[in-house]
């Protein structure tokens, strides 16, 4: 009896082992993997760039025939229209208790809901636009700013920004083959991408920064971050300046950081703006500030919001020099004239004799009355520059000695 029982036990063990192998084999064969369909190219949209690398795309709203100018902005948590544009198009508004926040203020906004934005043959439907006043941005850039394209659009697609060839490609979500020679970032995402970066000056410090294509500068740091991190020496030379954002103008300082690193990419002698974050835009200490488009334009960028990834590949602009010129002048296009509105005390502009209200007629030999051309001349020159202004309807020649903020 025992002999038969032992034979039975051995057989059962062998059957058990065989069943285990069979199950493992069947599991390997039958295992399923769900694969996303390949991303499809939906549109290719040309763009223009303004000072600081700001990207402007043209689009149509609903069935209105005229194209509108939109800032392409990863630093915007929605999508918006200028109040003048919205009134001109006779859009209906919805009152809300929602607020938006920027470097210069917090404000309540109305919404105009369920619109279609068309560009490059792509129609994006069911977009809810908040309404804001972009008169200041229009004066800064010298073209009508009709709105801002941000998260509400970007979250639906994979978007490639080609700064070499000046176009944006929009793909459907899906499998996307990233080009060789780049680096894939995995930022934190809220409505905004929050990317780690390391700054090195008096000491090295790492923080998260808003990845912001709508900011026409290199880096913007909150003063709390700078003070707490002891990033700069206390006696570091700072130059007074200002920037424009939500709510108006904002007084800032500008200096140069020895090194900035994003992923594997390093930049030397990077201009940084520093501001008092009174409206807690950076939610410090969650964030240290933002990375602006004068850094980001040095890459061809792929924004994959559905997979919460950003791919950077250095482009032809990667090694271009930064803007180290400092005039202390705030110039704006007002009523068809390029006017000096702000003069920082003690700045090169102040020492040269500029006054608020001066009308700039020419810079060096350029009398184009094009604010972008004049800004580019100021931003890419060091040393003495001849400027013809009109004051009280009389021409005056001023010579400004543009300072290098590295010194």
mmCIF file of C-alpha atoms in Angstrom:
data_model
loop_
_atom_site.group_PDB
_atom_site.id
_atom_site.type_symbol
_atom_site.label_atom_id
_atom_site.label_comp_id
_atom_site.label_asym_id
_atom_site.label_seq_id
_atom_site.Cartn_x
_atom_site.Cartn_y
_atom_site.Cartn_z
ATOM 1 C CA UNK A 1 0.000 0.000 0.000
ATOM 2 C CA UNK A 2 2.760 2.388 0.905
ATOM 3 C CA UNK A 3 4.467 1.641 -2.385
ATOM 4 C CA UNK A 4 1.340 2.635 -4.335
ATOM 5 C CA UNK A 5 0.902 5.750 -2.196
ATOM 6 C CA UNK A 6 4.503 6.850 -2.827
ATOM 7 C CA UNK A 7 4.086 6.316 -6.567
ATOM 8 C CA UNK A 8 0.873 8.387 -6.430
ATOM 9 C CA UNK A 9 2.631 11.198 -4.492
ATOM 10 C CA UNK A 10 5.502 11.333 -6.964
ATOM 11 C CA UNK A 11 3.077 11.504 -9.879
ATOM 12 C CA UNK A 12 1.107 14.307 -8.252
ATOM 13 C CA UNK A 13 4.271 16.304 -7.596
ATOM 14 C CA UNK A 14 5.308 15.936 -11.207
ATOM 15 C CA UNK A 15 1.858 16.943 -12.392
ATOM 16 C CA UNK A 16 1.986 19.944 -10.042
ATOM 17 C CA UNK A 17 5.342 21.051 -11.357
ATOM 18 C CA UNK A 18 4.130 20.594 -14.916
ATOM 19 C CA UNK A 19 1.041 22.693 -14.166
ATOM 20 C CA UNK A 20 3.191 25.469 -12.719
ATOM 21 C CA UNK A 21 5.339 25.609 -15.859
ATOM 22 C CA UNK A 22 2.247 25.432 -18.020
ATOM 23 C CA UNK A 23 0.674 28.361 -16.143
ATOM 24 C CA UNK A 24 3.861 30.420 -16.407
ATOM 25 C CA UNK A 25 4.095 29.645 -20.114
ATOM 26 C CA UNK A 26 0.468 30.530 -20.738
ATOM 27 C CA UNK A 27 0.816 33.734 -18.715
ATOM 28 C CA UNK A 28 3.803 34.806 -20.797
ATOM 29 C CA UNK A 29 2.010 34.036 -24.044
ATOM 30 C CA UNK A 30 -1.333 35.499 -23.082
ATOM 31 C CA UNK A 31 -0.061 38.664 -21.348
ATOM 32 C CA UNK A 32 -1.526 41.754 -23.003
ATOM 33 C CA UNK A 33 0.044 45.175 -23.363
ATOM 34 C CA UNK A 34 -2.101 48.139 -24.273
ATOM 35 C CA UNK A 35 -0.185 50.337 -26.713
ATOM 36 C CA UNK A 36 -1.238 53.882 -27.539
ATOM 37 C CA UNK A 37 -1.750 54.691 -31.216
ATOM 38 C CA UNK A 38 1.014 56.742 -32.839
ATOM 39 C CA UNK A 39 0.765 60.501 -32.452
ATOM 40 C CA UNK A 40 -0.452 62.142 -35.671
ATOM 41 C CA UNK A 41 0.602 65.526 -36.992
ATOM 42 C CA UNK A 42 -2.486 67.753 -36.899
ATOM 43 C CA UNK A 43 -1.104 71.180 -37.792
ATOM 44 C CA UNK A 44 2.030 73.159 -38.508
ATOM 45 C CA UNK A 45 1.731 76.782 -37.405
ATOM 46 C CA UNK A 46 4.293 79.495 -38.259
ATOM 47 C CA UNK A 47 5.176 81.991 -35.550
ATOM 48 C CA UNK A 48 7.075 85.219 -35.065
ATOM 49 C CA UNK A 49 9.315 86.151 -32.151
ATOM 50 C CA UNK A 50 9.472 89.404 -30.245
ATOM 51 C CA UNK A 51 12.094 90.740 -27.840
ATOM 52 C CA UNK A 52 13.071 88.233 -25.177
ATOM 53 C CA UNK A 53 12.016 85.336 -27.424
ATOM 54 C CA UNK A 54 8.252 85.770 -26.958
ATOM 55 C CA UNK A 55 6.335 83.583 -29.437
ATOM 56 C CA UNK A 56 3.352 85.056 -31.323
ATOM 57 C CA UNK A 57 0.962 82.802 -33.248
ATOM 58 C CA UNK A 58 -2.007 83.820 -35.361
ATOM 59 C CA UNK A 59 -5.385 82.154 -34.943
ATOM 60 C CA UNK A 60 -9.060 82.700 -35.689
ATOM 61 C CA UNK A 61 -11.858 82.607 -33.146
ATOM 62 C CA UNK A 62 -15.124 80.873 -34.093
ATOM 63 C CA UNK A 63 -16.342 82.136 -37.461
ATOM 64 C CA UNK A 64 -14.695 85.559 -37.331
ATOM 65 C CA UNK A 65 -12.617 85.963 -40.512
ATOM 66 C CA UNK A 66 -9.743 88.060 -39.119
ATOM 67 C CA UNK A 67 -6.741 86.432 -37.469
ATOM 68 C CA UNK A 68 -5.783 87.413 -33.937
ATOM 69 C CA UNK A 69 -2.358 87.603 -32.258
ATOM 70 C CA UNK A 70 -1.820 85.211 -29.351
ATOM 71 C CA UNK A 71 1.177 84.831 -27.052
ATOM 72 C CA UNK A 72 2.103 81.130 -26.787
ATOM 73 C CA UNK A 73 2.569 80.749 -23.046
ATOM 74 C CA UNK A 74 3.343 77.678 -20.944
ATOM 75 C CA UNK A 75 3.186 80.009 -17.947
ATOM 76 C CA UNK A 76 -0.557 80.547 -18.382
ATOM 77 C CA UNK A 77 -2.923 78.261 -16.504
ATOM 78 C CA UNK A 78 -5.749 78.698 -19.021
ATOM 79 C CA UNK A 79 -6.482 80.570 -22.226
ATOM 80 C CA UNK A 80 -7.490 84.219 -22.509
ATOM 81 C CA UNK A 81 -8.671 87.093 -24.664
ATOM 82 C CA UNK A 82 -7.973 90.804 -24.453
ATOM 83 C CA UNK A 83 -10.983 92.749 -23.187
ATOM 84 C CA UNK A 84 -10.916 95.170 -26.135
ATOM 85 C CA UNK A 85 -10.817 92.265 -28.599
ATOM 86 C CA UNK A 86 -13.637 90.456 -26.800
ATOM 87 C CA UNK A 87 -15.818 93.575 -26.873
ATOM 88 C CA UNK A 88 -15.002 94.189 -30.546
ATOM 89 C CA UNK A 89 -16.105 90.617 -31.357
ATOM 90 C CA UNK A 90 -19.260 91.177 -29.253
ATOM 91 C CA UNK A 91 -18.726 88.081 -27.150
ATOM 92 C CA UNK A 92 -20.995 87.287 -24.242
ATOM 93 C CA UNK A 93 -19.393 87.172 -20.777
ATOM 94 C CA UNK A 94 -20.122 85.129 -17.672
ATOM 95 C CA UNK A 95 -19.418 86.665 -14.267
ATOM 96 C CA UNK A 96 -17.388 84.394 -11.998
ATOM 97 C CA UNK A 97 -15.599 84.489 -8.667
ATOM 98 C CA UNK A 98 -12.412 83.135 -10.224
ATOM 99 C CA UNK A 99 -9.212 85.125 -9.953
ATOM 100 C CA UNK A 100 -5.929 85.088 -11.806
ATOM 101 C CA UNK A 101 -2.571 85.980 -10.331
ATOM 102 C CA UNK A 102 0.554 87.510 -11.831
ATOM 103 C CA UNK A 103 3.753 89.230 -10.762
ATOM 104 C CA UNK A 104 2.035 92.615 -10.458
ATOM 105 C CA UNK A 105 -1.384 91.764 -9.094
ATOM 106 C CA UNK A 106 -4.432 89.567 -8.541
ATOM 107 C CA UNK A 107 -7.705 90.252 -10.317
ATOM 108 C CA UNK A 108 -11.154 88.767 -10.791
ATOM 109 C CA UNK A 109 -12.000 87.758 -14.341
ATOM 110 C CA UNK A 110 -15.059 87.171 -16.478
ATOM 111 C CA UNK A 111 -15.261 84.234 -18.881
ATOM 112 C CA UNK A 112 -16.505 83.791 -22.421
ATOM 113 C CA UNK A 113 -17.264 80.104 -22.848
ATOM 114 C CA UNK A 114 -17.405 77.385 -25.490
ATOM 115 C CA UNK A 115 -15.401 78.863 -28.357
ATOM 116 C CA UNK A 116 -13.369 77.315 -31.169
ATOM 117 C CA UNK A 117 -9.790 78.381 -31.884
ATOM 118 C CA UNK A 118 -8.529 77.678 -35.418
ATOM 119 C CA UNK A 119 -4.905 77.720 -36.550
ATOM 120 C CA UNK A 120 -2.997 75.846 -39.221
ATOM 121 C CA UNK A 121 -6.118 73.868 -40.138
ATOM 122 C CA UNK A 122 -6.592 72.640 -36.560
ATOM 123 C CA UNK A 123 -9.881 73.479 -34.854
ATOM 124 C CA UNK A 124 -9.812 73.209 -31.055
ATOM 125 C CA UNK A 125 -13.347 73.290 -29.693
ATOM 126 C CA UNK A 126 -15.041 73.977 -26.370
ATOM 127 C CA UNK A 127 -12.500 76.445 -25.031
ATOM 128 C CA UNK A 128 -13.449 78.767 -22.162
ATOM 129 C CA UNK A 129 -11.528 82.062 -22.369
ATOM 130 C CA UNK A 130 -10.999 84.328 -19.402
ATOM 131 C CA UNK A 131 -11.015 88.029 -20.243
ATOM 132 C CA UNK A 132 -8.074 90.250 -19.372
ATOM 133 C CA UNK A 133 -6.642 93.645 -20.315
ATOM 134 C CA UNK A 134 -3.559 93.381 -22.548
ATOM 135 C CA UNK A 135 -3.204 97.043 -23.456
ATOM 136 C CA UNK A 136 0.134 97.223 -21.622
ATOM 137 C CA UNK A 137 1.519 94.194 -23.502
ATOM 138 C CA UNK A 138 0.391 95.759 -26.779
ATOM 139 C CA UNK A 139 2.359 98.909 -25.890
ATOM 140 C CA UNK A 140 5.419 96.888 -24.835
ATOM 141 C CA UNK A 141 5.625 94.784 -27.999
ATOM 142 C CA UNK A 142 4.248 97.229 -30.531
ATOM 143 C CA UNK A 143 1.654 94.828 -31.958
ATOM 144 C CA UNK A 144 -1.911 94.164 -30.871
ATOM 145 C CA UNK A 145 -1.959 91.336 -28.320
ATOM 146 C CA UNK A 146 -5.395 89.709 -28.596
ATOM 147 C CA UNK A 147 -4.882 86.896 -26.129
ATOM 148 C CA UNK A 148 -2.748 84.176 -24.601
ATOM 149 C CA UNK A 149 -2.742 80.464 -25.439
ATOM 150 C CA UNK A 150 -1.876 78.361 -22.396
ATOM 151 C CA UNK A 151 -2.793 75.216 -20.502
ATOM 152 C CA UNK A 152 -6.369 74.815 -21.795
ATOM 153 C CA UNK A 153 -4.940 74.264 -25.269
ATOM 154 C CA UNK A 154 -1.656 72.556 -24.381
ATOM 155 C CA UNK A 155 -3.185 69.813 -22.230
ATOM 156 C CA UNK A 156 -4.924 68.332 -25.284
ATOM 157 C CA UNK A 157 -1.926 67.816 -27.539
ATOM 158 C CA UNK A 158 1.751 67.106 -27.998
ATOM 159 C CA UNK A 159 3.330 70.375 -29.163
ATOM 160 C CA UNK A 160 6.745 70.810 -30.769
ATOM 161 C CA UNK A 161 8.277 74.301 -30.906
ATOM 162 C CA UNK A 162 10.942 74.604 -33.630
ATOM 163 C CA UNK A 163 12.849 77.812 -32.896
ATOM 164 C CA UNK A 164 15.221 77.149 -35.805
ATOM 165 C CA UNK A 165 12.505 77.172 -38.472
ATOM 166 C CA UNK A 166 9.951 79.291 -36.570
ATOM 167 C CA UNK A 167 6.962 76.994 -36.524
ATOM 168 C CA UNK A 168 4.937 74.970 -34.040
ATOM 169 C CA UNK A 169 3.793 71.431 -34.788
ATOM 170 C CA UNK A 170 0.712 70.052 -33.028
ATOM 171 C CA UNK A 171 0.235 66.278 -32.665
ATOM 172 C CA UNK A 172 -2.536 64.131 -31.278
ATOM 173 C CA UNK A 173 -1.708 62.373 -27.975
ATOM 174 C CA UNK A 174 -0.073 58.998 -28.504
ATOM 175 C CA UNK A 175 3.245 57.265 -29.097
ATOM 176 C CA UNK A 176 5.811 59.895 -30.011
ATOM 177 C CA UNK A 177 9.387 59.198 -31.049
ATOM 178 C CA UNK A 178 11.626 61.887 -29.603
ATOM 179 C CA UNK A 179 14.609 62.951 -31.722
ATOM 180 C CA UNK A 180 18.109 61.835 -30.871
ATOM 181 C CA UNK A 181 20.533 64.278 -29.310
ATOM 182 C CA UNK A 182 18.126 65.699 -26.743
ATOM 183 C CA UNK A 183 17.037 65.114 -23.153
ATOM 184 C CA UNK A 184 13.649 64.202 -21.687
ATOM 185 C CA UNK A 185 12.622 66.192 -18.613
ATOM 186 C CA UNK A 186 9.955 64.951 -16.206
ATOM 187 C CA UNK A 187 8.756 68.108 -14.447
ATOM 188 C CA UNK A 188 6.026 68.236 -11.853
ATOM 189 C CA UNK A 189 2.755 69.312 -13.446
ATOM 190 C CA UNK A 190 -0.096 71.270 -11.957
ATOM 191 C CA UNK A 191 -1.584 73.383 -14.692
ATOM 192 C CA UNK A 192 1.972 74.651 -15.163
ATOM 193 C CA UNK A 193 5.140 72.596 -15.701
ATOM 194 C CA UNK A 194 7.463 72.964 -12.705
ATOM 195 C CA UNK A 195 11.035 72.061 -13.645
ATOM 196 C CA UNK A 196 14.071 71.482 -11.444
ATOM 197 C CA UNK A 197 17.069 73.695 -12.196
ATOM 198 C CA UNK A 198 20.341 74.376 -10.425
ATOM 199 C CA UNK A 199 21.914 77.814 -10.054
ATOM 200 C CA UNK A 200 25.523 78.270 -9.031
ATOM 201 C CA UNK A 201 27.070 81.541 -7.902
ATOM 202 C CA UNK A 202 28.280 82.148 -4.344
ATOM 203 C CA UNK A 203 26.869 78.696 -3.655
ATOM 204 C CA UNK A 204 24.931 76.038 -5.563
ATOM 205 C CA UNK A 205 21.200 75.772 -4.996
ATOM 206 C CA UNK A 206 18.480 73.683 -6.646
ATOM 207 C CA UNK A 207 14.782 74.510 -6.804
ATOM 208 C CA UNK A 208 11.737 74.137 -9.012
ATOM 209 C CA UNK A 209 10.852 76.847 -11.509
ATOM 210 C CA UNK A 210 7.859 77.509 -13.758
ATOM 211 C CA UNK A 211 8.721 76.548 -17.344
ATOM 212 C CA UNK A 212 7.470 79.790 -18.907
ATOM 213 C CA UNK A 213 7.625 80.479 -22.666
ATOM 214 C CA UNK A 214 5.588 83.647 -22.077
ATOM 215 C CA UNK A 215 8.329 85.379 -20.048
ATOM 216 C CA UNK A 216 10.662 87.502 -22.166
ATOM 217 C CA UNK A 217 13.727 87.072 -19.950
ATOM 218 C CA UNK A 218 16.157 84.354 -18.872
ATOM 219 C CA UNK A 219 15.409 83.746 -15.197
ATOM 220 C CA UNK A 220 13.105 85.423 -12.687
ATOM 221 C CA UNK A 221 13.830 84.707 -9.023
ATOM 222 C CA UNK A 222 11.779 85.648 -5.979
ATOM 223 C CA UNK A 223 13.693 87.777 -3.487
ATOM 224 C CA UNK A 224 12.730 85.350 -0.704
ATOM 225 C CA UNK A 225 14.452 82.540 -2.596
ATOM 226 C CA UNK A 226 17.572 84.649 -3.176
ATOM 227 C CA UNK A 227 17.753 85.823 0.452
ATOM 228 C CA UNK A 228 17.135 82.404 2.034
ATOM 229 C CA UNK A 229 19.460 80.476 -0.261
ATOM 230 C CA UNK A 230 22.346 82.949 0.160
ATOM 231 C CA UNK A 231 22.797 82.454 -3.563
ATOM 232 C CA UNK A 232 24.549 85.801 -4.136
ATOM 233 C CA UNK A 233 27.050 87.696 -2.049
ATOM 234 C CA UNK A 234 25.400 90.454 -0.029
ATOM 235 C CA UNK A 235 27.437 93.084 -1.861
ATOM 236 C CA UNK A 236 26.503 91.797 -5.326
ATOM 237 C CA UNK A 237 25.823 94.702 -7.684
ATOM 238 C CA UNK A 238 22.138 94.910 -8.605
ATOM 239 C CA UNK A 239 20.694 97.209 -11.264
ATOM 240 C CA UNK A 240 17.169 98.620 -10.904
ATOM 241 C CA UNK A 241 14.806 97.760 -13.748
ATOM 242 C CA UNK A 242 11.205 96.737 -14.311
ATOM 243 C CA UNK A 243 9.114 94.160 -16.139
ATOM 244 C CA UNK A 244 5.519 94.018 -17.279
ATOM 245 C CA UNK A 245 3.046 91.375 -16.169
ATOM 246 C CA UNK A 246 -0.487 90.798 -15.001
ATOM 247 C CA UNK A 247 -1.669 93.904 -13.170
ATOM 248 C CA UNK A 248 0.896 96.285 -14.691
ATOM 249 C CA UNK A 249 4.572 97.063 -14.202
ATOM 250 C CA UNK A 250 6.775 95.614 -11.524
ATOM 251 C CA UNK A 251 10.006 97.053 -10.119
ATOM 252 C CA UNK A 252 12.857 94.544 -10.132
ATOM 253 C CA UNK A 253 16.601 94.196 -9.976
ATOM 254 C CA UNK A 254 18.847 92.540 -12.517
ATOM 255 C CA UNK A 255 22.258 90.905 -12.144
ATOM 256 C CA UNK A 256 24.173 87.892 -13.519
ATOM 257 C CA UNK A 257 24.425 84.323 -12.147
ATOM 258 C CA UNK A 258 27.673 82.464 -12.791
ATOM 259 C CA UNK A 259 25.992 79.274 -13.992
ATOM 260 C CA UNK A 260 22.579 77.731 -14.580
ATOM 261 C CA UNK A 261 21.910 74.039 -15.207
ATOM 262 C CA UNK A 262 18.714 72.480 -16.616
ATOM 263 C CA UNK A 263 18.929 68.728 -17.051
ATOM 264 C CA UNK A 264 22.412 68.122 -18.514
ATOM 265 C CA UNK A 265 22.619 71.592 -20.092
ATOM 266 C CA UNK A 266 24.700 74.396 -18.590
ATOM 267 C CA UNK A 267 24.774 78.117 -19.295
ATOM 268 C CA UNK A 268 27.398 80.558 -18.054
ATOM 269 C CA UNK A 269 26.831 84.186 -17.018
ATOM 270 C CA UNK A 270 23.030 84.166 -17.134
ATOM 271 C CA UNK A 271 21.061 87.405 -16.531
ATOM 272 C CA UNK A 272 18.570 86.987 -13.677
ATOM 273 C CA UNK A 273 15.776 89.311 -12.588
ATOM 274 C CA UNK A 274 14.859 89.434 -8.888
ATOM 275 C CA UNK A 275 11.461 90.598 -7.593
ATOM 276 C CA UNK A 276 9.476 90.926 -4.395
ATOM 277 C CA UNK A 277 6.824 88.233 -4.788
ATOM 278 C CA UNK A 278 4.076 90.127 -2.989
ATOM 279 C CA UNK A 279 1.317 88.132 -4.696
ATOM 280 C CA UNK A 280 2.951 84.753 -4.021
ATOM 281 C CA UNK A 281 3.163 83.742 -7.676
ATOM 282 C CA UNK A 282 5.971 81.327 -6.847
ATOM 283 C CA UNK A 283 4.302 79.910 -3.724
ATOM 284 C CA UNK A 284 7.729 80.085 -2.101
ATOM 285 C CA UNK A 285 9.344 77.812 -0.935
ATOM 286 C CA UNK A 286 7.569 75.493 -3.382
ATOM 287 C CA UNK A 287 9.178 77.403 -6.274
ATOM 288 C CA UNK A 288 12.159 79.680 -6.682
ATOM 289 C CA UNK A 289 10.800 81.621 -9.674
ATOM 290 C CA UNK A 290 10.548 80.909 -13.379
ATOM 291 C CA UNK A 291 12.659 79.950 -16.394
ATOM 292 C CA UNK A 292 11.947 82.366 -19.242
ATOM 293 C CA UNK A 293 11.999 82.080 -22.993
ATOM 294 C CA UNK A 294 15.438 83.644 -23.477
ATOM 295 C CA UNK A 295 16.667 80.309 -22.083
ATOM 296 C CA UNK A 296 14.031 78.059 -23.658
ATOM 297 C CA UNK A 297 14.412 79.470 -27.191
ATOM 298 C CA UNK A 298 17.896 77.926 -27.262
ATOM 299 C CA UNK A 299 16.269 74.504 -27.623
ATOM 300 C CA UNK A 300 13.749 72.939 -29.922
ATOM 301 C CA UNK A 301 11.120 71.990 -27.363
ATOM 302 C CA UNK A 302 8.531 69.201 -27.300
ATOM 303 C CA UNK A 303 5.744 69.726 -24.780
ATOM 304 C CA UNK A 304 3.965 66.446 -24.027
ATOM 305 C CA UNK A 305 1.382 67.465 -21.443
ATOM 306 C CA UNK A 306 -0.619 64.190 -21.752
ATOM 307 C CA UNK A 307 2.497 62.264 -20.596
ATOM 308 C CA UNK A 308 3.799 65.118 -18.397
ATOM 309 C CA UNK A 309 7.125 65.285 -20.219
ATOM 310 C CA UNK A 310 9.206 67.988 -21.894
ATOM 311 C CA UNK A 311 11.965 67.195 -24.384
ATOM 312 C CA UNK A 312 14.811 69.636 -25.002
ATOM 313 C CA UNK A 313 17.248 69.500 -27.906
ATOM 314 C CA UNK A 314 19.855 72.278 -28.334
ATOM 315 C CA UNK A 315 19.303 74.270 -31.508
ATOM 316 C CA UNK A 316 21.207 76.855 -33.551
ATOM 317 C CA UNK A 317 20.629 79.520 -30.849
ATOM 318 C CA UNK A 318 22.111 77.439 -28.027
ATOM 319 C CA UNK A 319 25.457 79.256 -27.909
ATOM 320 C CA UNK A 320 24.156 82.776 -28.584
ATOM 321 C CA UNK A 321 25.171 85.470 -26.151
ATOM 322 C CA UNK A 322 22.705 86.671 -23.538
ATOM 323 C CA UNK A 323 21.521 90.257 -23.294
ATOM 324 C CA UNK A 324 23.822 92.063 -20.855
ATOM 325 C CA UNK A 325 22.916 95.606 -21.906
ATOM 326 C CA UNK A 326 21.427 97.957 -19.365
ATOM 327 C CA UNK A 327 19.816 101.308 -20.218
ATOM 328 C CA UNK A 328 17.316 101.800 -17.381
ATOM 329 C CA UNK A 329 14.730 102.993 -19.920
ATOM 330 C CA UNK A 330 11.151 101.780 -20.249
ATOM 331 C CA UNK A 331 9.897 102.465 -23.758
ATOM 332 C CA UNK A 332 6.389 101.838 -25.112
ATOM 333 C CA UNK A 333 4.409 102.352 -28.303
ATOM 334 C CA UNK A 334 1.682 104.875 -27.485
ATOM 335 C CA UNK A 335 -0.575 106.494 -30.101
ATOM 336 C CA UNK A 336 1.846 105.514 -32.853
ATOM 337 C CA UNK A 337 4.862 107.066 -31.130
ATOM 338 C CA UNK A 338 7.688 105.291 -29.296
ATOM 339 C CA UNK A 339 7.871 107.068 -25.981
ATOM 340 C CA UNK A 340 10.120 106.919 -22.962
ATOM 341 C CA UNK A 341 7.784 106.340 -20.032
ATOM 342 C CA UNK A 342 10.115 105.167 -17.270
ATOM 343 C CA UNK A 343 13.679 106.219 -16.410
ATOM 344 C CA UNK A 344 15.417 104.339 -13.573
ATOM 345 C CA UNK A 345 17.212 106.800 -11.226
ATOM 346 C CA UNK A 346 21.000 106.685 -11.655
ATOM 347 C CA UNK A 347 20.762 104.493 -14.767
ATOM 348 C CA UNK A 348 22.576 105.160 -18.082
ATOM 349 C CA UNK A 349 19.311 106.559 -19.452
ATOM 350 C CA UNK A 350 19.006 108.947 -16.508
ATOM 351 C CA UNK A 351 22.624 110.083 -16.861
ATOM 352 C CA UNK A 352 22.153 110.643 -20.597
ATOM 353 C CA UNK A 353 19.316 113.076 -19.904
ATOM 354 C CA UNK A 354 16.236 111.104 -20.953
ATOM 355 C CA UNK A 355 12.950 112.208 -19.420
ATOM 356 C CA UNK A 356 9.528 110.532 -19.252
ATOM 357 C CA UNK A 357 7.507 111.636 -22.266
ATOM 358 C CA UNK A 358 10.448 111.859 -24.688
ATOM 359 C CA UNK A 359 9.592 110.569 -28.175
ATOM 360 C CA UNK A 360 12.333 108.432 -29.726
ATOM 361 C CA UNK A 361 12.849 109.374 -33.366
ATOM 362 C CA UNK A 362 15.954 107.326 -34.189
ATOM 363 C CA UNK A 363 18.533 105.041 -32.587
ATOM 364 C CA UNK A 364 21.903 105.341 -34.298
ATOM 365 C CA UNK A 365 20.971 105.370 -38.010
ATOM 366 C CA UNK A 366 17.667 103.516 -37.565
ATOM 367 C CA UNK A 367 14.636 105.787 -37.902
ATOM 368 C CA UNK A 368 12.093 103.042 -38.592
ATOM 369 C CA UNK A 369 9.794 103.946 -35.659
ATOM 370 C CA UNK A 370 9.677 100.193 -34.982
ATOM 371 C CA UNK A 371 9.780 99.495 -31.257
ATOM 372 C CA UNK A 372 11.107 95.962 -31.743
ATOM 373 C CA UNK A 373 13.991 97.305 -33.851
ATOM 374 C CA UNK A 374 14.836 99.944 -31.241
ATOM 375 C CA UNK A 375 14.663 97.434 -28.375
ATOM 376 C CA UNK A 376 16.941 95.039 -30.244
ATOM 377 C CA UNK A 377 19.466 97.823 -30.775
ATOM 378 C CA UNK A 378 19.415 98.758 -27.088
ATOM 379 C CA UNK A 379 19.605 95.120 -25.978
ATOM 380 C CA UNK A 380 22.486 94.121 -28.210
ATOM 381 C CA UNK A 381 24.831 97.046 -27.690
ATOM 382 C CA UNK A 382 27.388 97.992 -25.060
ATOM 383 C CA UNK A 383 28.915 101.453 -24.958
ATOM 384 C CA UNK A 384 27.931 104.790 -26.436
ATOM 385 C CA UNK A 385 24.872 105.096 -28.651
ATOM 386 C CA UNK A 386 23.371 108.166 -30.327
ATOM 387 C CA UNK A 387 19.611 108.670 -29.933
ATOM 388 C CA UNK A 388 17.501 111.440 -31.459
ATOM 389 C CA UNK A 389 14.430 112.344 -29.415
ATOM 390 C CA UNK A 390 11.670 114.912 -29.639
ATOM 391 C CA UNK A 391 10.849 116.889 -26.501
ATOM 392 C CA UNK A 392 8.284 119.668 -26.633
ATOM 393 C CA UNK A 393 8.266 119.178 -30.422
ATOM 394 C CA UNK A 394 11.985 119.975 -30.652
ATOM 395 C CA UNK A 395 14.678 117.500 -31.747
ATOM 396 C CA UNK A 396 17.430 116.729 -29.242
ATOM 397 C CA UNK A 397 20.442 114.459 -29.687
ATOM 398 C CA UNK A 398 21.314 112.391 -26.610
ATOM 399 C CA UNK A 399 24.222 110.001 -26.150
ATOM 400 C CA UNK A 400 23.642 107.056 -23.858
ATOM 401 C CA UNK A 401 26.505 104.950 -22.513
ATOM 402 C CA UNK A 402 24.886 101.507 -22.300
ATOM 403 C CA UNK A 403 26.252 99.522 -19.352
ATOM 404 C CA UNK A 404 27.350 95.884 -19.269
ATOM 405 C CA UNK A 405 25.729 94.212 -16.234
ATOM 406 C CA UNK A 406 28.573 91.674 -16.007
ATOM 407 C CA UNK A 407 30.841 94.448 -14.720
#
